[in-house]
């Protein structure tokens, strides 16, 4: 159970009610990546109602960065993501999404609310802060580009440490997990275009069969993790789409494959496209077809700084959480862009949802909102104290 810290019971209850209201309002009106215009307006309004400064960042089309404290260094940042997913909600709640085919199925409404809660708590003790806290409401996490847009907006200039959080359905409310090193995977996407020569299905020898070549490629790609990369390095190669042919008696001239590669180590990640190329070109040559790889690099693995990961876990313990060391997930998170340039850590806060992230019935427990906001607040205060003591 999470202990309440300095707030009295009544103030805590009133803040909790406010946060639940905010979360439900966000939940009902989800907006997809880079379309978070209304969400941005709401966040700005909620910040300005509490007299919290909002940075003027013309390059940030959606998303907000708030600032609390002295306005001087040291500066630390807390991040929340704000976008929703193209999923039709099936959760049985009275505040269900009003927009067909859009849903906060990853809990970014939860994260936004937690960061707002932390902002309110920090604003109350602004005069005590030994530096500046920037609270980043980041757009477009789901498409993997929002963090880069935030970095390019200039809103993180001078930031020495950054923290991010994601709700974790597999953890109970009151549990918080993190780890040193990789916590989420590098996420790349690929397409492979196989060009053969179409033929009558009865006379395959008169063409070159793209379907058989594609089948061999799908199987051979699985040898990357078992034969081409050390057993100690994690790699997942998943082919998620095969498109080719449109009837039963014609061999098509082309087949397309699409899929994703997940890795925890940047060096391994960088080797994979060349390995795929070798495999598909070799199979292509033996099958008499051409095979072309299109590689779409996505976020790198999120690598937690060891010191700040421990610091976040210690802060969580102080805030009354049960802390856990959680293993890396093969899912992706564009928080990795920040950690490539700014030290910090990413943590998972238990949300006790019976359904997983991105599930149409995903529903985080709102009892997790206030404790997570208090944790974020304490993390900011402790972090500034720590930076001042250096
Ligand atoms: Zn997601
Ligand atoms: Zn998410």
Short mmCIF file of C-alpha atoms and ligand atoms in Angstrom, two decimals:
data_model
loop_
_atom_site.label_atom_id
_atom_site.label_comp_id
_atom_site.label_asym_id
_atom_site.label_seq_id
_atom_site.Cartn_x
_atom_site.Cartn_y
_atom_site.Cartn_z
CA UNK A 1 0.00 0.00 0.00
CA UNK A 2 1.29 3.45 -0.86
CA UNK A 3 1.76 5.80 2.08
CA UNK A 4 0.54 9.34 1.70
CA UNK A 5 3.45 11.68 2.34
CA UNK A 6 3.11 15.28 3.42
CA UNK A 7 -0.43 15.96 2.16
CA UNK A 8 -3.30 15.73 4.56
CA UNK A 9 -6.07 13.30 3.77
CA UNK A 10 -8.53 15.89 2.52
CA UNK A 11 -6.07 17.60 0.15
CA UNK A 12 -4.98 14.22 -1.17
CA UNK A 13 -8.57 13.17 -1.80
CA UNK A 14 -9.36 16.42 -3.58
CA UNK A 15 -6.27 16.13 -5.79
CA UNK A 16 -7.09 12.51 -6.52
CA UNK A 17 -10.62 13.44 -7.59
CA UNK A 18 -9.26 16.15 -9.83
CA UNK A 19 -6.78 13.74 -11.43
CA UNK A 20 -9.46 11.12 -12.02
CA UNK A 21 -11.60 13.80 -13.71
CA UNK A 22 -8.71 14.91 -15.91
CA UNK A 23 -7.84 11.37 -16.89
CA UNK A 24 -11.44 10.59 -17.86
CA UNK A 25 -11.73 13.77 -19.91
CA UNK A 26 -8.56 12.84 -21.80
CA UNK A 27 -9.73 9.27 -22.15
CA UNK A 28 -13.01 10.27 -23.77
CA UNK A 29 -11.35 12.39 -26.45
CA UNK A 30 -8.27 10.50 -27.61
CA UNK A 31 -6.18 11.93 -30.45
CA UNK A 32 -3.71 10.06 -32.64
CA UNK A 33 0.01 10.86 -32.97
CA UNK A 34 0.71 14.38 -34.25
CA UNK A 35 -3.01 15.22 -34.12
CA UNK A 36 -3.07 16.01 -30.38
CA UNK A 37 -4.27 19.60 -30.87
CA UNK A 38 -7.23 19.50 -28.46
CA UNK A 39 -5.24 17.46 -25.95
CA UNK A 40 -2.50 20.10 -26.12
CA UNK A 41 -5.04 22.87 -25.56
CA UNK A 42 -6.49 21.06 -22.55
CA UNK A 43 -3.07 20.47 -20.98
CA UNK A 44 -2.14 24.13 -21.45
CA UNK A 45 -5.43 25.18 -19.87
CA UNK A 46 -4.96 22.88 -16.88
CA UNK A 47 -1.41 24.17 -16.40
CA UNK A 48 -2.35 27.82 -16.75
CA UNK A 49 -5.27 27.42 -14.32
CA UNK A 50 -2.63 26.49 -11.75
CA UNK A 51 -0.46 29.43 -12.82
CA UNK A 52 2.23 27.11 -14.18
CA UNK A 53 4.53 28.51 -16.86
CA UNK A 54 4.29 27.00 -20.35
CA UNK A 55 7.37 27.35 -22.59
CA UNK A 56 6.87 29.07 -25.92
CA UNK A 57 8.17 26.55 -28.47
CA UNK A 58 6.92 27.41 -31.98
CA UNK A 59 8.43 24.25 -33.52
CA UNK A 60 6.39 21.99 -31.27
CA UNK A 61 3.09 21.71 -33.19
CA UNK A 62 1.49 19.48 -30.57
CA UNK A 63 2.68 18.77 -27.04
CA UNK A 64 3.63 21.13 -24.23
CA UNK A 65 6.60 21.75 -21.98
CA UNK A 66 5.87 23.31 -18.60
CA UNK A 67 8.42 24.82 -16.28
CA UNK A 68 8.38 25.11 -12.49
CA UNK A 69 11.10 26.38 -10.14
CA UNK A 70 13.81 29.01 -10.20
CA UNK A 71 14.15 29.11 -14.00
CA UNK A 72 17.87 28.48 -13.48
CA UNK A 73 20.14 25.44 -13.46
CA UNK A 74 20.20 22.71 -12.43
CA UNK A 75 17.33 21.63 -14.66
CA UNK A 76 15.73 18.21 -14.61
CA UNK A 77 12.84 16.90 -16.73
CA UNK A 78 9.88 14.59 -16.24
CA UNK A 79 8.21 13.20 -19.34
CA UNK A 80 4.70 12.01 -20.18
CA UNK A 81 3.42 11.01 -23.62
CA UNK A 82 -0.02 12.20 -24.75
CA UNK A 83 -1.10 10.37 -27.93
CA UNK A 84 -3.66 7.60 -28.45
CA UNK A 85 -3.98 4.59 -30.78
CA UNK A 86 -6.15 3.69 -33.78
CA UNK A 87 -8.11 1.07 -31.81
CA UNK A 88 -11.88 0.76 -31.30
CA UNK A 89 -12.43 0.81 -27.54
CA UNK A 90 -14.21 -2.14 -25.95
CA UNK A 91 -13.61 -1.25 -22.29
CA UNK A 92 -16.84 -1.31 -20.30
CA UNK A 93 -16.51 2.14 -18.69
CA UNK A 94 -18.90 5.12 -18.63
CA UNK A 95 -16.11 7.42 -19.90
CA UNK A 96 -15.38 5.36 -22.99
CA UNK A 97 -13.80 7.00 -26.06
CA UNK A 98 -16.23 9.25 -27.94
CA UNK A 99 -14.24 8.90 -31.14
CA UNK A 100 -14.75 5.82 -33.30
CA UNK A 101 -11.55 3.88 -33.92
CA UNK A 102 -9.45 5.89 -31.45
CA UNK A 103 -8.54 4.88 -27.93
CA UNK A 104 -6.08 5.62 -25.17
CA UNK A 105 -5.14 1.94 -25.16
CA UNK A 106 -1.55 2.48 -24.02
CA UNK A 107 -2.52 4.63 -21.03
CA UNK A 108 -0.93 7.85 -22.26
CA UNK A 109 -3.98 9.59 -20.72
CA UNK A 110 -2.79 8.07 -17.43
CA UNK A 111 0.78 9.34 -17.98
CA UNK A 112 -0.41 12.85 -18.91
CA UNK A 113 -2.54 12.97 -15.76
CA UNK A 114 0.33 11.77 -13.56
CA UNK A 115 2.62 14.47 -14.96
CA UNK A 116 -0.08 17.12 -14.40
CA UNK A 117 -0.50 15.88 -10.83
CA UNK A 118 3.23 16.17 -10.28
CA UNK A 119 3.15 19.68 -11.78
CA UNK A 120 0.41 20.74 -9.34
CA UNK A 121 2.33 19.28 -6.37
CA UNK A 122 5.59 20.91 -7.45
CA UNK A 123 3.90 24.27 -8.04
CA UNK A 124 2.75 24.26 -4.40
CA UNK A 125 6.38 24.05 -3.26
CA UNK A 126 7.92 26.06 -6.09
CA UNK A 127 9.71 28.44 -3.69
CA UNK A 128 11.50 25.45 -2.09
CA UNK A 129 12.82 24.04 -5.38
CA UNK A 130 16.59 24.17 -5.78
CA UNK A 131 16.47 24.58 -9.56
CA UNK A 132 14.04 24.00 -12.41
CA UNK A 133 11.71 21.16 -13.34
CA UNK A 134 10.54 20.89 -16.96
CA UNK A 135 7.51 18.74 -17.47
CA UNK A 136 7.38 17.36 -20.97
CA UNK A 137 4.01 16.43 -22.47
CA UNK A 138 5.31 14.67 -25.56
CA UNK A 139 3.30 14.03 -28.73
CA UNK A 140 3.55 11.07 -31.10
CA UNK A 141 5.19 8.40 -28.98
CA UNK A 142 3.33 5.63 -30.80
CA UNK A 143 4.84 6.55 -34.16
CA UNK A 144 8.31 6.86 -32.61
CA UNK A 145 8.99 10.45 -33.70
CA UNK A 146 7.64 12.65 -30.91
CA UNK A 147 10.73 12.55 -28.70
CA UNK A 148 12.87 13.73 -31.59
CA UNK A 149 10.46 16.63 -32.21
CA UNK A 150 10.69 17.60 -28.53
CA UNK A 151 14.51 17.47 -28.67
CA UNK A 152 14.50 19.59 -31.85
CA UNK A 153 12.12 22.16 -30.31
CA UNK A 154 14.86 23.31 -27.95
CA UNK A 155 12.65 22.71 -24.94
CA UNK A 156 15.18 20.44 -23.27
CA UNK A 157 18.13 22.81 -23.44
CA UNK A 158 20.10 22.79 -20.21
CA UNK A 159 18.40 19.63 -18.89
CA UNK A 160 20.89 17.49 -16.92
CA UNK A 161 18.67 14.51 -16.07
CA UNK A 162 15.41 13.18 -17.50
CA UNK A 163 12.95 10.58 -16.24
CA UNK A 164 10.04 8.88 -17.97
CA UNK A 165 7.39 6.44 -16.87
CA UNK A 166 4.97 3.99 -18.41
CA UNK A 167 2.10 2.25 -16.69
CA UNK A 168 2.55 -1.51 -16.49
CA UNK A 169 -0.59 -3.69 -16.45
CA UNK A 170 1.43 -6.68 -15.25
CA UNK A 171 2.45 -4.84 -12.06
CA UNK A 172 -0.02 -4.27 -9.23
CA UNK A 173 -1.02 -0.80 -8.10
CA UNK A 174 1.67 0.22 -5.59
CA UNK A 175 4.47 -1.60 -7.42
CA UNK A 176 7.14 0.15 -9.46
CA UNK A 177 9.85 -1.49 -11.55
CA UNK A 178 12.96 -0.46 -13.39
CA UNK A 179 16.42 -1.77 -14.20
CA UNK A 180 19.93 -0.67 -15.05
CA UNK A 181 20.79 -0.80 -18.75
CA UNK A 182 18.26 -1.72 -21.46
CA UNK A 183 14.62 -1.52 -20.36
CA UNK A 184 12.95 -1.46 -23.79
CA UNK A 185 14.14 -2.71 -27.17
CA UNK A 186 15.32 -1.11 -30.37
CA UNK A 187 12.48 -1.27 -32.89
CA UNK A 188 13.15 -1.41 -36.63
CA UNK A 189 10.75 -2.15 -39.45
CA UNK A 190 11.59 -3.82 -42.74
CA UNK A 191 10.01 -4.64 -46.07
CA UNK A 192 11.34 -7.16 -48.56
CA UNK A 193 10.24 -7.06 -52.19
CA UNK A 194 10.76 -10.32 -54.07
CA UNK A 195 10.52 -10.14 -57.85
CA UNK A 196 10.30 -13.34 -59.86
CA UNK A 197 8.57 -14.16 -63.11
CA UNK A 198 4.90 -15.06 -62.96
CA UNK A 199 3.72 -18.27 -64.61
CA UNK A 200 0.82 -20.67 -64.96
CA UNK A 201 0.53 -22.70 -61.77
CA UNK A 202 0.76 -25.85 -63.86
CA UNK A 203 4.11 -24.88 -65.40
CA UNK A 204 6.25 -23.23 -62.69
CA UNK A 205 9.40 -24.05 -64.68
CA UNK A 206 8.41 -21.33 -67.16
CA UNK A 207 8.72 -18.63 -64.49
CA UNK A 208 10.69 -18.03 -61.30
CA UNK A 209 8.51 -18.57 -58.27
CA UNK A 210 8.45 -15.63 -55.86
CA UNK A 211 6.20 -17.47 -53.40
CA UNK A 212 8.58 -20.37 -52.80
CA UNK A 213 11.49 -17.91 -52.52
CA UNK A 214 9.48 -15.80 -50.02
CA UNK A 215 8.74 -18.91 -47.96
CA UNK A 216 12.43 -19.80 -47.83
CA UNK A 217 13.26 -16.24 -46.79
CA UNK A 218 10.69 -16.26 -43.96
CA UNK A 219 12.21 -19.46 -42.56
CA UNK A 220 15.81 -18.34 -43.07
CA UNK A 221 15.21 -15.03 -41.24
CA UNK A 222 14.56 -17.09 -38.12
CA UNK A 223 18.16 -18.31 -38.21
CA UNK A 224 19.35 -14.76 -37.44
CA UNK A 225 18.59 -15.14 -33.74
CA UNK A 226 19.70 -18.78 -33.54
CA UNK A 227 22.79 -18.81 -35.83
CA UNK A 228 23.95 -15.27 -36.58
CA UNK A 229 23.74 -13.50 -33.22
CA UNK A 230 25.15 -14.67 -29.90
CA UNK A 231 22.75 -16.54 -27.66
CA UNK A 232 23.55 -13.87 -25.04
CA UNK A 233 22.21 -11.07 -27.23
CA UNK A 234 18.44 -10.75 -27.55
CA UNK A 235 17.00 -10.49 -31.06
CA UNK A 236 13.45 -11.03 -32.28
CA UNK A 237 12.72 -11.13 -36.02
CA UNK A 238 9.00 -11.26 -36.82
CA UNK A 239 7.56 -11.36 -40.32
CA UNK A 240 4.10 -9.87 -39.89
CA UNK A 241 2.80 -9.55 -43.45
CA UNK A 242 3.09 -11.65 -46.61
CA UNK A 243 1.38 -10.28 -49.70
CA UNK A 244 1.44 -11.97 -53.10
CA UNK A 245 -0.87 -13.55 -55.63
CA UNK A 246 -4.62 -13.19 -56.04
CA UNK A 247 -5.90 -16.51 -57.29
CA UNK A 248 -5.33 -20.28 -57.19
CA UNK A 249 -3.89 -21.08 -60.60
CA UNK A 250 -1.39 -18.30 -61.28
CA UNK A 251 2.06 -17.92 -59.74
CA UNK A 252 2.51 -14.20 -59.00
CA UNK A 253 5.54 -12.28 -60.21
CA UNK A 254 6.10 -10.47 -56.90
CA UNK A 255 5.70 -11.05 -53.18
CA UNK A 256 6.10 -8.49 -50.40
CA UNK A 257 7.13 -9.28 -46.86
CA UNK A 258 7.01 -6.89 -43.94
CA UNK A 259 8.07 -7.23 -40.34
CA UNK A 260 10.01 -5.95 -37.38
CA UNK A 261 13.32 -6.58 -35.66
CA UNK A 262 13.74 -6.01 -31.91
CA UNK A 263 17.15 -5.80 -30.24
CA UNK A 264 18.57 -4.66 -26.90
CA UNK A 265 22.06 -3.77 -28.04
CA UNK A 266 22.82 -0.98 -30.51
CA UNK A 267 25.77 -2.82 -32.11
CA UNK A 268 23.65 -5.91 -32.74
CA UNK A 269 20.84 -3.69 -34.06
CA UNK A 270 23.19 -2.08 -36.57
CA UNK A 271 24.43 -5.46 -37.88
CA UNK A 272 20.96 -6.86 -38.64
CA UNK A 273 20.13 -5.13 -41.95
CA UNK A 274 23.35 -6.38 -43.54
CA UNK A 275 22.64 -9.89 -42.27
CA UNK A 276 19.12 -9.80 -43.73
CA UNK A 277 20.52 -8.57 -47.04
CA UNK A 278 22.98 -11.48 -47.21
CA UNK A 279 20.21 -13.98 -46.51
CA UNK A 280 17.69 -12.62 -49.00
CA UNK A 281 20.23 -12.08 -51.77
CA UNK A 282 21.60 -15.61 -51.32
CA UNK A 283 18.16 -17.18 -51.43
CA UNK A 284 17.15 -14.89 -54.27
CA UNK A 285 20.15 -15.97 -56.36
CA UNK A 286 19.48 -19.66 -55.79
CA UNK A 287 15.76 -19.25 -56.60
CA UNK A 288 16.29 -17.01 -59.64
CA UNK A 289 14.44 -14.04 -58.15
CA UNK A 290 15.60 -10.63 -56.98
CA UNK A 291 15.08 -9.64 -53.36
CA UNK A 292 15.33 -6.06 -52.18
CA UNK A 293 15.41 -4.90 -48.55
CA UNK A 294 13.88 -1.62 -47.39
CA UNK A 295 14.97 -0.79 -43.85
CA UNK A 296 13.11 1.72 -41.66
CA UNK A 297 15.11 2.44 -38.52
CA UNK A 298 13.01 3.15 -35.44
CA UNK A 299 13.83 4.00 -31.83
CA UNK A 300 16.97 2.52 -30.35
CA UNK A 301 16.85 0.49 -27.16
CA UNK A 302 16.07 2.57 -24.07
CA UNK A 303 19.24 2.32 -21.99
CA UNK A 304 18.79 3.42 -18.39
CA UNK A 305 21.71 5.08 -16.69
CA UNK A 306 22.64 2.75 -13.81
CA UNK A 307 22.91 5.54 -11.24
CA UNK A 308 19.62 7.24 -12.10
CA UNK A 309 17.76 3.92 -12.37
CA UNK A 310 18.80 3.09 -8.80
CA UNK A 311 17.95 6.65 -7.78
CA UNK A 312 14.43 6.29 -9.22
CA UNK A 313 13.91 2.94 -7.46
CA UNK A 314 15.14 4.40 -4.14
CA UNK A 315 12.77 7.35 -4.58
CA UNK A 316 9.89 4.97 -5.30
CA UNK A 317 10.66 3.03 -2.13
CA UNK A 318 10.70 6.28 -0.14
CA UNK A 319 7.35 7.14 -1.71
CA UNK A 320 5.87 3.91 -0.39
CA UNK A 321 6.07 1.75 -3.53
CA UNK A 322 7.10 -1.87 -3.56
CA UNK A 323 10.01 -1.76 -5.99
CA UNK A 324 11.04 -4.47 -8.42
CA UNK A 325 13.89 -4.98 -10.80
CA UNK A 326 12.10 -5.71 -14.07
CA UNK A 327 13.77 -7.29 -17.07
CA UNK A 328 13.94 -5.51 -20.41
CA UNK A 329 10.86 -5.68 -22.61
CA UNK A 330 11.12 -6.30 -26.37
CA UNK A 331 8.57 -3.55 -26.86
CA UNK A 332 9.78 -0.12 -27.96
CA UNK A 333 9.69 3.36 -26.45
CA UNK A 334 10.92 6.55 -28.05
CA UNK A 335 12.12 7.76 -24.64
CA UNK A 336 15.37 6.19 -25.90
CA UNK A 337 16.04 9.35 -27.95
CA UNK A 338 16.31 11.42 -24.79
CA UNK A 339 18.57 8.92 -23.06
CA UNK A 340 20.97 8.96 -25.99
CA UNK A 341 21.73 12.58 -25.13
CA UNK A 342 20.68 13.12 -21.53
CA UNK A 343 21.32 10.72 -18.63
CA UNK A 344 18.26 9.43 -16.85
CA UNK A 345 15.97 6.47 -16.45
CA UNK A 346 12.62 5.04 -17.47
CA UNK A 347 10.38 3.24 -14.98
CA UNK A 348 7.23 1.10 -15.03
CA UNK A 349 4.42 1.99 -12.63
CA UNK A 350 1.92 -0.75 -11.79
CA UNK A 351 -1.54 -0.03 -13.22
CA UNK A 352 -3.08 -3.46 -12.55
CA UNK A 353 -5.05 -3.56 -15.83
CA UNK A 354 -6.53 -7.01 -16.47
CA UNK A 355 -5.83 -6.41 -20.17
CA UNK A 356 -2.49 -5.66 -21.79
CA UNK A 357 -1.31 -2.39 -23.35
CA UNK A 358 -2.89 -1.84 -26.82
CA UNK A 359 -5.76 -4.21 -25.97
CA UNK A 360 -9.25 -2.80 -26.79
CA UNK A 361 -10.30 -3.50 -23.19
CA UNK A 362 -7.15 -2.04 -21.58
CA UNK A 363 -8.18 -0.22 -18.39
CA UNK A 364 -5.60 1.00 -15.86
CA UNK A 365 -6.63 1.25 -12.20
CA UNK A 366 -7.15 4.94 -11.34
CA UNK A 367 -5.96 4.26 -7.78
CA UNK A 368 -2.47 4.31 -9.29
CA UNK A 369 -2.72 7.95 -10.44
CA UNK A 370 -2.06 9.89 -7.23
CA UNK A 371 0.79 7.67 -5.92
CA UNK A 372 2.51 7.95 -9.31
CA UNK A 373 2.10 11.75 -9.30
CA UNK A 374 3.61 11.92 -5.80
CA UNK A 375 6.48 9.70 -6.90
CA UNK A 376 7.19 12.00 -9.87
CA UNK A 377 7.08 15.03 -7.56
CA UNK A 378 9.49 13.47 -5.08
CA UNK A 379 11.77 12.34 -7.89
CA UNK A 380 12.05 15.92 -9.15
CA UNK A 381 12.77 17.36 -5.69
CA UNK A 382 15.35 14.69 -4.83
CA UNK A 383 16.98 14.94 -8.24
CA UNK A 384 17.47 18.71 -7.96
CA UNK A 385 18.90 18.29 -4.46
CA UNK A 386 21.27 15.63 -5.78
CA UNK A 387 22.38 17.81 -8.70
CA UNK A 388 23.02 20.73 -6.33
CA UNK A 389 25.12 18.54 -4.05
CA UNK A 390 27.50 17.63 -6.88
ZN1 LIG B 1 1.85 2.02 -26.96
ZN1 LIG B 2 2.79 3.72 -24.41
#
